[in-house]
Structure formats: structure tokens, C-alpha cells
Amino acid sequence: MGNLIITNALIIAMTERVSFYGYVRVRDGAIAEVGAGAPRETTKDEETLDGSGCVLMPGLVNAHTHLYQVLLRAVWEDLELMPWLKRVYGCARVLTPAHFYAGSLLGCLESIRGGVTTVCEHNFLNPSPECALETIRAMRDAGLRSVFARTIMDTGEIVPECTKETPEQAFRLIEALLAQHKNSQQLTFMTGPNTPPINTTPDLLREVRRFADAHALGISAHVAESKSVVEAVRRQHGKNGVVEFLHQFGIPAKNSIFAHSVHVSQDEIGILKETGSSVSHNPVSNMMLGDGVAPVVEMLRQGVNVALGTDGAASNHSQDLFDTMKAASLLQKVHHQDAGVIKPYDVLRMATIGGATALGLNSLCGTIEVGKRADLILVDIDTAHNQPINDIFSQIVHCAKASDVRTVMIDGAIVMRDRQLAGLDDRKILADAKLANRELLERVSGLAF
Ligand SMILES: [Zn+2]
């Protein structure tokens, strides 16, 4: 791994609400020096990367997605959560490991091209163990910092039998993954109930908490995404909300990340805060499925850590976190009918250090600080839609586009340089994904939903 120095960039370190022109020095994959102005000297053993005309900022953290779903962009539209989920789950009957690899690799490609350096893959369909293995292989081949949240379903009318597991079956497979990747700093694991209570029994929730504690794993779950899920928890368990229901099993905790959390009460926000749980806000997916508006402002005011996610492309339809940042900002403004209710810097925090914190990676990434791993992006702001710069935080959230990302570094390795991918073959990935998509849709057309 080479040593290098990035100079002349407008630096947004995300440690405080300031920006400055300066340089960042990278040694052995870590940030070794951050300074204003020009460096006093450059050494012979380091490459200089000129960041003129660019913002240098921490790589974006996509805290909740399902990468393979890029194969299912715009396939099931105009459906609310339950009928949509029935199709997404039903698809497990025809999904193969090859679909997971081709789709996930395209998802990774889109992520890197859009400045995402960390992805949390919330994995929930495993008709065979190889599906998880192939998703992990894609994430590793792409060079992304990855969290693989291997979740479990053990019940549910709309869940195909091939994806239901007993806790013992699932835990055995997760233990095998942990053993196989125990020395990887760039790939970590979580577990979780997929969408309680509609596809998880109370027994599973108890077992998941026990298993997570035994292996020091975080928990990822879809929580209170739509009103229908809250109605299910009321009907089946007599609880007022999903967070309240999960609380009795100790699922909300410091290392838990709850995707969506759209329909949560003030009391439940209190539980999130008190337990140190994080939320992944996925505004584009929530809008696409007509779920509702997550109480993000209220969560931030109460001090809940909020991250940002795209969710899968079957409900987004992209993996674009710039899009997601803008949507997150505008959605709260219109929802509260208050233009100042959320600040661009808060949204940027959600997409960087908020995500890193939610995934237990805040000592490694999420800000530009000496000692952290070098997960950095250069964003070209010298363009018609970005200039002139008056408020860089607002303009990264509201003006910049994923396609403005010029260079991406993960763990000190340049994975994209001036829009050229270092280790990935764009054309082959696209061709393979198109083939996988055609094959998958043909198989899907034979399914009855
Ligand atoms: Zn999801």
C-alpha cells in the first residue's frame, strides 16, 4: 500500500462544522497528518494527489442496503410494503448464488462510483448458504469496507419455506462465516431478526440476543417500517409499537441498528436514546413505498444516533447516497413545514460519522482524523451545478451528485482514480448483471404471488 499526500483540497473533516483548504497525508492505509494550507514538505516515498477543485471528505457510509436488489430496480412498483415484501421474499424461490454475486457486484460498483466506502449489507434471503457467501465475495472483490448483517427469519405467512431457519441452523452458518473471516478488519458481521414481528418469533428474538452477546455482534433489523407492521405487533403481541415489543427481549442496545423506524412513538424514541440504539434512516425507500416520514428531527433532538441508508434498489431504486442526503433534508423540511428544521451538516453527519458509529466502526472511519483508516473521497466541485460555493455543507447535500465523485480511497487503497476503477471491470460487471437480471426475471415470471 503506497504512501501518499492529497493537497490543495477543500477539506471537510466532519469532526466539527468547519472546512479549510489543506492536505491529508496517508501512511500504511491510515491518516497520518491533516493540515491547513500547503504541506511543509513532501517526501520521495509518497505520491502527491492534487485535490484542486475538489472537496476532500470522509467516504460515505451506507448503513442499510440489500446489494443484490439492483437486479430488481423498478420491477415491483406502486405497491405498499406488505404486497411488495411478498414478492421480494417470494423471489427467494428462484434466486441463485450467481444472482447474488452479479447483483451485489453491480451494487458495489454503483456504491464506489458514488463515493460510498462502507456498506452495511442487511442479508435476509438465504435459500442456500452460498447466497451469503457470494454476496460477501462480491463485497470483498470490490474492496469496500463491509458489514455483513446476517439476519434470520423463522416464521411468517409470506416467507417461503426455503428461507425459514431455526435459530440453531442459522447460528451454525453465522459461526462458520465468523471463523472464516475472523482476521479481516475490512469485513465485520452483525446478526438480527429480519422484520419483527412479521417474520420472527419471540423465541428467535431471545435466541438472537443471546447469540449476539456470546459473539459480541451488533444487531440489524427492519423496525416499524410501515403502519401495517405496527398493527401486527399490536394484534399479535399487545404492544403499542415495535421498539417497545423488542425492548422486552433486550434487542435495542448500543450495538443495534434499526432500519426505518418510521412509526415510532415519543416513548419509543426515549427507549432508543436510553439504550444507545442507532437508526438507519432510508428516506427514498420510505417515500417510494409510501411508508411515511421517520421522526428524524425528534430523534436527533433527543440525541439518538441516526445513520443514512439507501435500502435495496428494489425500493430506492439506486444506491446513491447523495440523492439520499438531499431527500433526507427536503423530506424533513416539508414534513415539518419548517425550512430550518434540519441542517445540512446534520445530514452530512448521518451519511458519515453517524453511519460509522451505528456500525461500530467509528474508531476506524467516518471522519478525517489522524489515526483513522484512510477512507476518503475527492468530490469535484468545480462544475456548473456546484459553483459558486457559498455554503459547502449545504451544497454537498443539495447540489453535489454521485457522479461528481472523482477519486475514492478505502483503507488507504485507491479503488477509483479520476473515475477509473482500479480493480473492477465496469463493462464485465454490467454485462454479467444484465444477463443475471434477464435470467432472474424469466424465473420470477413463473412465480405466483
Ligand atoms: Zn431493508
mmCIF file of C-alpha atoms in Angstrom, residues 143-375:
data_model
loop_
_atom_site.group_PDB
_atom_site.id
_atom_site.type_symbol
_atom_site.label_atom_id
_atom_site.label_comp_id
_atom_site.label_asym_id
_atom_site.label_seq_id
_atom_site.Cartn_x
_atom_site.Cartn_y
_atom_site.Cartn_z
ATOM 1 C CA GLY A 143 -12.706 -3.582 -1.928
ATOM 2 C CA LEU A 144 -15.498 -1.937 0.085
ATOM 3 C CA ARG A 145 -15.396 -1.706 3.863
ATOM 4 C CA SER A 146 -18.267 -4.040 4.615
ATOM 5 C CA VAL A 147 -20.585 -5.029 7.386
ATOM 6 C CA PHE A 148 -22.486 -8.203 6.642
ATOM 7 C CA ALA A 149 -25.615 -8.308 8.797
ATOM 8 C CA ARG A 150 -26.695 -11.927 8.519
ATOM 9 C CA THR A 151 -30.303 -11.830 9.739
ATOM 10 C CA ILE A 152 -32.808 -14.623 10.346
ATOM 11 C CA MET A 153 -36.490 -15.402 9.649
ATOM 12 C CA ASP A 154 -38.253 -18.320 11.334
ATOM 13 C CA THR A 155 -41.941 -17.703 10.658
ATOM 14 C CA GLY A 156 -44.377 -15.671 8.537
ATOM 15 C CA GLU A 157 -47.098 -16.396 6.032
ATOM 16 C CA ILE A 158 -45.361 -14.571 3.197
ATOM 17 C CA VAL A 159 -41.914 -16.057 3.894
ATOM 18 C CA PRO A 160 -41.101 -19.014 1.610
ATOM 19 C CA GLU A 161 -40.161 -22.208 3.428
ATOM 20 C CA CYS A 162 -36.740 -22.248 1.740
ATOM 21 C CA THR A 163 -35.687 -19.134 3.660
ATOM 22 C CA LYS A 164 -37.102 -20.047 7.086
ATOM 23 C CA GLU A 165 -34.470 -21.291 9.509
ATOM 24 C CA THR A 166 -34.334 -22.458 13.079
ATOM 25 C CA PRO A 167 -32.035 -20.307 15.203
ATOM 26 C CA GLU A 168 -29.636 -23.283 15.520
ATOM 27 C CA GLN A 169 -29.361 -23.698 11.740
ATOM 28 C CA ALA A 170 -28.727 -20.001 11.210
ATOM 29 C CA PHE A 171 -26.267 -19.647 14.087
ATOM 30 C CA ARG A 172 -24.191 -22.556 12.763
ATOM 31 C CA LEU A 173 -23.855 -20.834 9.411
ATOM 32 C CA ILE A 174 -23.036 -17.474 11.000
ATOM 33 C CA GLU A 175 -20.379 -19.088 13.192
ATOM 34 C CA ALA A 176 -18.801 -20.555 10.055
ATOM 35 C CA LEU A 177 -18.681 -17.064 8.495
ATOM 36 C CA LEU A 178 -17.138 -15.596 11.646
ATOM 37 C CA ALA A 179 -14.469 -18.309 11.718
ATOM 38 C CA GLN A 180 -13.685 -17.849 8.043
ATOM 39 C CA HIS A 181 -13.240 -14.073 8.279
ATOM 40 C CA LYS A 182 -12.050 -13.575 11.838
ATOM 41 C CA ASN A 183 -8.893 -11.723 10.833
ATOM 42 C CA SER A 184 -10.488 -9.269 8.462
ATOM 43 C CA GLN A 185 -10.584 -5.655 9.565
ATOM 44 C CA GLN A 186 -12.440 -4.625 6.418
ATOM 45 C CA LEU A 187 -15.294 -7.099 6.841
ATOM 46 C CA THR A 188 -17.262 -7.340 10.074
ATOM 47 C CA PHE A 189 -20.503 -9.077 10.953
ATOM 48 C CA MET A 190 -23.831 -8.449 12.616
ATOM 49 C CA THR A 191 -26.859 -10.641 13.088
ATOM 50 C CA GLY A 192 -30.517 -9.853 13.776
ATOM 51 C CA PRO A 193 -34.170 -10.681 13.366
ATOM 52 C CA ASN A 194 -35.145 -9.561 9.871
ATOM 53 C CA THR A 195 -38.509 -7.791 10.294
ATOM 54 C CA PRO A 196 -40.002 -8.392 13.725
ATOM 55 C CA PRO A 197 -42.676 -9.451 14.398
ATOM 56 C CA ILE A 198 -43.904 -10.409 10.920
ATOM 57 C CA ASN A 199 -41.188 -12.960 10.228
ATOM 58 C CA THR A 200 -39.656 -13.684 13.625
ATOM 59 C CA THR A 201 -40.988 -15.489 16.710
ATOM 60 C CA PRO A 202 -40.397 -14.280 20.285
ATOM 61 C CA ASP A 203 -38.187 -17.361 20.773
ATOM 62 C CA LEU A 204 -35.965 -16.244 17.924
ATOM 63 C CA LEU A 205 -35.658 -12.765 19.437
ATOM 64 C CA ARG A 206 -34.497 -14.263 22.732
ATOM 65 C CA GLU A 207 -32.012 -16.510 20.958
ATOM 66 C CA VAL A 208 -30.681 -13.690 18.767
ATOM 67 C CA ARG A 209 -29.903 -11.552 21.816
ATOM 68 C CA ARG A 210 -28.110 -14.473 23.476
ATOM 69 C CA PHE A 211 -26.134 -15.327 20.326
ATOM 70 C CA ALA A 212 -25.215 -11.682 19.641
ATOM 71 C CA ASP A 213 -23.916 -11.262 23.201
ATOM 72 C CA ALA A 214 -21.947 -14.505 23.061
ATOM 73 C CA HIS A 215 -20.154 -13.381 19.887
ATOM 74 C CA ALA A 216 -20.072 -9.631 20.568
ATOM 75 C CA LEU A 217 -22.160 -8.958 17.453
ATOM 76 C CA GLY A 218 -24.318 -5.961 16.680
ATOM 77 C CA ILE A 219 -27.953 -6.409 15.654
ATOM 78 C CA SER A 220 -29.545 -5.091 12.472
ATOM 79 C CA ALA A 221 -33.315 -5.229 11.964
ATOM 80 C CA HIS A 222 -36.088 -3.646 9.905
ATOM 81 C CA VAL A 223 -38.144 -1.799 12.509
ATOM 82 C CA ALA A 224 -41.574 -0.168 12.237
ATOM 83 C CA GLU A 225 -41.222 0.474 8.522
ATOM 84 C CA SER A 226 -44.958 0.764 7.837
ATOM 85 C CA LYS A 227 -48.186 1.104 9.821
ATOM 86 C CA SER A 228 -49.015 -2.495 8.920
ATOM 87 C CA VAL A 229 -46.018 -3.767 10.937
ATOM 88 C CA VAL A 230 -47.132 -1.778 13.996
ATOM 89 C CA GLU A 231 -50.677 -3.123 13.586
ATOM 90 C CA ALA A 232 -49.223 -6.654 13.530
ATOM 91 C CA VAL A 233 -47.325 -6.099 16.782
ATOM 92 C CA ARG A 234 -50.491 -4.731 18.429
ATOM 93 C CA ARG A 235 -52.636 -7.594 17.186
ATOM 94 C CA GLN A 236 -50.192 -10.406 17.886
ATOM 95 C CA HIS A 237 -48.367 -9.185 20.988
ATOM 96 C CA GLY A 238 -50.488 -6.435 22.535
ATOM 97 C CA LYS A 239 -47.677 -3.893 22.394
ATOM 98 C CA ASN A 240 -48.015 -0.295 21.220
ATOM 99 C CA GLY A 241 -45.017 -0.370 18.926
ATOM 100 C CA VAL A 242 -42.209 -2.489 17.521
ATOM 101 C CA VAL A 243 -39.444 -0.849 19.578
ATOM 102 C CA GLU A 244 -41.471 -1.356 22.758
ATOM 103 C CA PHE A 245 -42.011 -5.007 21.761
ATOM 104 C CA LEU A 246 -38.310 -5.555 21.045
ATOM 105 C CA HIS A 247 -37.277 -3.880 24.291
ATOM 106 C CA GLN A 248 -38.561 -6.823 26.371
ATOM 107 C CA PHE A 249 -36.044 -9.053 24.562
ATOM 108 C CA GLY A 250 -33.172 -6.607 25.002
ATOM 109 C CA ILE A 251 -32.876 -6.065 21.244
ATOM 110 C CA PRO A 252 -32.485 -2.256 21.395
ATOM 111 C CA ALA A 253 -28.889 -1.761 22.570
ATOM 112 C CA LYS A 254 -25.722 0.189 21.900
ATOM 113 C CA ASN A 255 -24.708 -2.065 19.035
ATOM 114 C CA SER A 256 -28.145 -2.255 17.411
ATOM 115 C CA ILE A 257 -29.151 -0.516 14.188
ATOM 116 C CA PHE A 258 -32.833 -0.257 13.351
ATOM 117 C CA ALA A 259 -33.572 0.441 9.702
ATOM 118 C CA HIS A 260 -36.504 2.788 9.005
ATOM 119 C CA SER A 261 -38.058 3.355 12.465
ATOM 120 C CA VAL A 262 -40.800 5.327 10.703
ATOM 121 C CA HIS A 263 -43.688 4.580 13.051
ATOM 122 C CA VAL A 264 -42.161 5.008 16.494
ATOM 123 C CA SER A 265 -43.696 6.956 19.384
ATOM 124 C CA GLN A 266 -42.016 9.575 21.569
ATOM 125 C CA ASP A 267 -41.711 6.910 24.282
ATOM 126 C CA GLU A 268 -40.009 4.594 21.840
ATOM 127 C CA ILE A 269 -37.577 7.330 20.791
ATOM 128 C CA GLY A 270 -36.825 7.518 24.520
ATOM 129 C CA ILE A 271 -36.036 3.767 24.520
ATOM 130 C CA LEU A 272 -33.727 4.212 21.524
ATOM 131 C CA LYS A 273 -31.886 7.009 23.296
ATOM 132 C CA GLU A 274 -31.688 5.262 26.670
ATOM 133 C CA THR A 275 -30.371 2.005 25.155
ATOM 134 C CA GLY A 276 -27.915 3.745 22.799
ATOM 135 C CA SER A 277 -29.526 2.193 19.706
ATOM 136 C CA SER A 278 -28.938 3.694 16.268
ATOM 137 C CA VAL A 279 -31.401 4.219 13.438
ATOM 138 C CA SER A 280 -30.745 3.951 9.716
ATOM 139 C CA HIS A 281 -32.970 6.490 8.015
ATOM 140 C CA ASN A 282 -33.845 5.436 4.458
ATOM 141 C CA PRO A 283 -35.944 8.324 3.121
ATOM 142 C CA VAL A 284 -36.032 7.424 -0.579
ATOM 143 C CA SER A 285 -37.178 3.879 0.121
ATOM 144 C CA ASN A 286 -39.779 5.152 2.627
ATOM 145 C CA MET A 287 -41.149 7.581 0.054
ATOM 146 C CA MET A 288 -41.121 5.005 -2.749
ATOM 147 C CA LEU A 289 -43.188 2.536 -0.714
ATOM 148 C CA GLY A 290 -45.411 5.251 0.778
ATOM 149 C CA ASP A 291 -44.376 4.192 4.302
ATOM 150 C CA GLY A 292 -44.470 7.574 5.986
ATOM 151 C CA VAL A 293 -41.918 10.018 7.390
ATOM 152 C CA ALA A 294 -39.488 8.893 10.100
ATOM 153 C CA PRO A 295 -39.299 11.278 13.080
ATOM 154 C CA VAL A 296 -35.668 12.080 12.332
ATOM 155 C CA VAL A 297 -35.745 15.597 13.786
ATOM 156 C CA GLU A 298 -37.231 14.309 17.037
ATOM 157 C CA MET A 299 -34.620 11.534 17.200
ATOM 158 C CA LEU A 300 -31.754 13.950 16.609
ATOM 159 C CA ARG A 301 -33.170 16.357 19.223
ATOM 160 C CA GLN A 302 -33.293 13.540 21.778
ATOM 161 C CA GLY A 303 -29.719 12.528 20.946
ATOM 162 C CA VAL A 304 -30.404 9.269 19.088
ATOM 163 C CA ASN A 305 -27.609 8.411 16.640
ATOM 164 C CA VAL A 306 -29.079 8.480 13.120
ATOM 165 C CA ALA A 307 -27.337 6.984 10.090
ATOM 166 C CA LEU A 308 -28.376 7.098 6.453
ATOM 167 C CA GLY A 309 -29.147 4.217 4.117
ATOM 168 C CA THR A 310 -30.356 3.766 0.587
ATOM 169 C CA ASP A 311 -32.098 0.445 1.299
ATOM 170 C CA GLY A 312 -32.163 -2.019 -1.589
ATOM 171 C CA ALA A 313 -32.645 -0.830 -5.146
ATOM 172 C CA ALA A 314 -35.960 -2.717 -5.318
ATOM 173 C CA SER A 315 -37.390 0.175 -3.273
ATOM 174 C CA ASN A 316 -34.987 3.082 -3.928
ATOM 175 C CA HIS A 317 -34.123 2.460 -6.967
ATOM 176 C CA SER A 318 -30.446 3.364 -6.666
ATOM 177 C CA GLN A 319 -27.504 3.063 -4.289
ATOM 178 C CA ASP A 320 -26.909 6.815 -4.458
ATOM 179 C CA LEU A 321 -26.238 8.385 -1.044
ATOM 180 C CA PHE A 322 -26.004 11.917 -2.468
ATOM 181 C CA ASP A 323 -29.613 11.503 -3.621
ATOM 182 C CA THR A 324 -30.464 10.121 -0.209
ATOM 183 C CA MET A 325 -28.867 13.055 1.627
ATOM 184 C CA LYS A 326 -30.876 15.545 -0.397
ATOM 185 C CA ALA A 327 -34.082 13.553 0.118
ATOM 186 C CA ALA A 328 -33.428 13.311 3.872
ATOM 187 C CA SER A 329 -33.032 17.068 4.124
ATOM 188 C CA LEU A 330 -36.019 18.041 1.983
ATOM 189 C CA LEU A 331 -38.375 15.440 3.448
ATOM 190 C CA GLN A 332 -37.989 16.780 6.993
ATOM 191 C CA LYS A 333 -38.371 20.385 5.822
ATOM 192 C CA VAL A 334 -41.633 19.691 4.024
ATOM 193 C CA HIS A 335 -42.932 17.335 6.705
ATOM 194 C CA HIS A 336 -42.467 19.947 9.445
ATOM 195 C CA GLN A 337 -43.273 22.830 7.087
ATOM 196 C CA ASP A 338 -40.167 24.445 8.527
ATOM 197 C CA ALA A 339 -37.240 25.192 6.182
ATOM 198 C CA GLY A 340 -34.768 25.365 9.039
ATOM 199 C CA VAL A 341 -35.787 22.217 10.895
ATOM 200 C CA ILE A 342 -32.753 20.185 9.814
ATOM 201 C CA LYS A 343 -29.271 21.488 8.975
ATOM 202 C CA PRO A 344 -27.161 20.233 6.065
ATOM 203 C CA TYR A 345 -24.304 19.486 8.461
ATOM 204 C CA ASP A 346 -26.597 17.150 10.453
ATOM 205 C CA VAL A 347 -27.439 15.299 7.253
ATOM 206 C CA LEU A 348 -23.737 15.040 6.324
ATOM 207 C CA ARG A 349 -23.038 13.639 9.779
ATOM 208 C CA MET A 350 -25.707 10.992 9.259
ATOM 209 C CA ALA A 351 -24.035 9.940 5.993
ATOM 210 C CA THR A 352 -20.544 9.728 7.531
ATOM 211 C CA ILE A 353 -19.770 9.513 11.246
ATOM 212 C CA GLY A 354 -23.397 8.701 12.151
ATOM 213 C CA GLY A 355 -23.217 5.611 9.940
ATOM 214 C CA ALA A 356 -19.763 4.638 11.180
ATOM 215 C CA THR A 357 -20.967 4.911 14.795
ATOM 216 C CA ALA A 358 -24.084 2.863 14.098
ATOM 217 C CA LEU A 359 -21.956 0.086 12.627
ATOM 218 C CA GLY A 360 -19.356 0.114 15.416
ATOM 219 C CA LEU A 361 -16.716 1.455 13.028
ATOM 220 C CA ASN A 362 -16.271 4.980 14.403
ATOM 221 C CA SER A 363 -12.746 4.277 15.605
ATOM 222 C CA LEU A 364 -11.833 3.329 12.012
ATOM 223 C CA CYS A 365 -13.716 5.693 9.728
ATOM 224 C CA GLY A 366 -16.422 8.363 9.414
ATOM 225 C CA THR A 367 -14.197 11.420 9.957
ATOM 226 C CA ILE A 368 -10.819 12.669 8.741
ATOM 227 C CA GLU A 369 -8.671 12.310 11.855
ATOM 228 C CA VAL A 370 -5.116 11.198 12.452
ATOM 229 C CA GLY A 371 -5.041 7.501 13.306
ATOM 230 C CA LYS A 372 -8.218 6.540 11.457
ATOM 231 C CA ARG A 373 -8.073 4.378 8.333
ATOM 232 C CA ALA A 374 -7.943 6.379 5.109
ATOM 233 C CA ASP A 375 -11.499 6.040 3.749
#
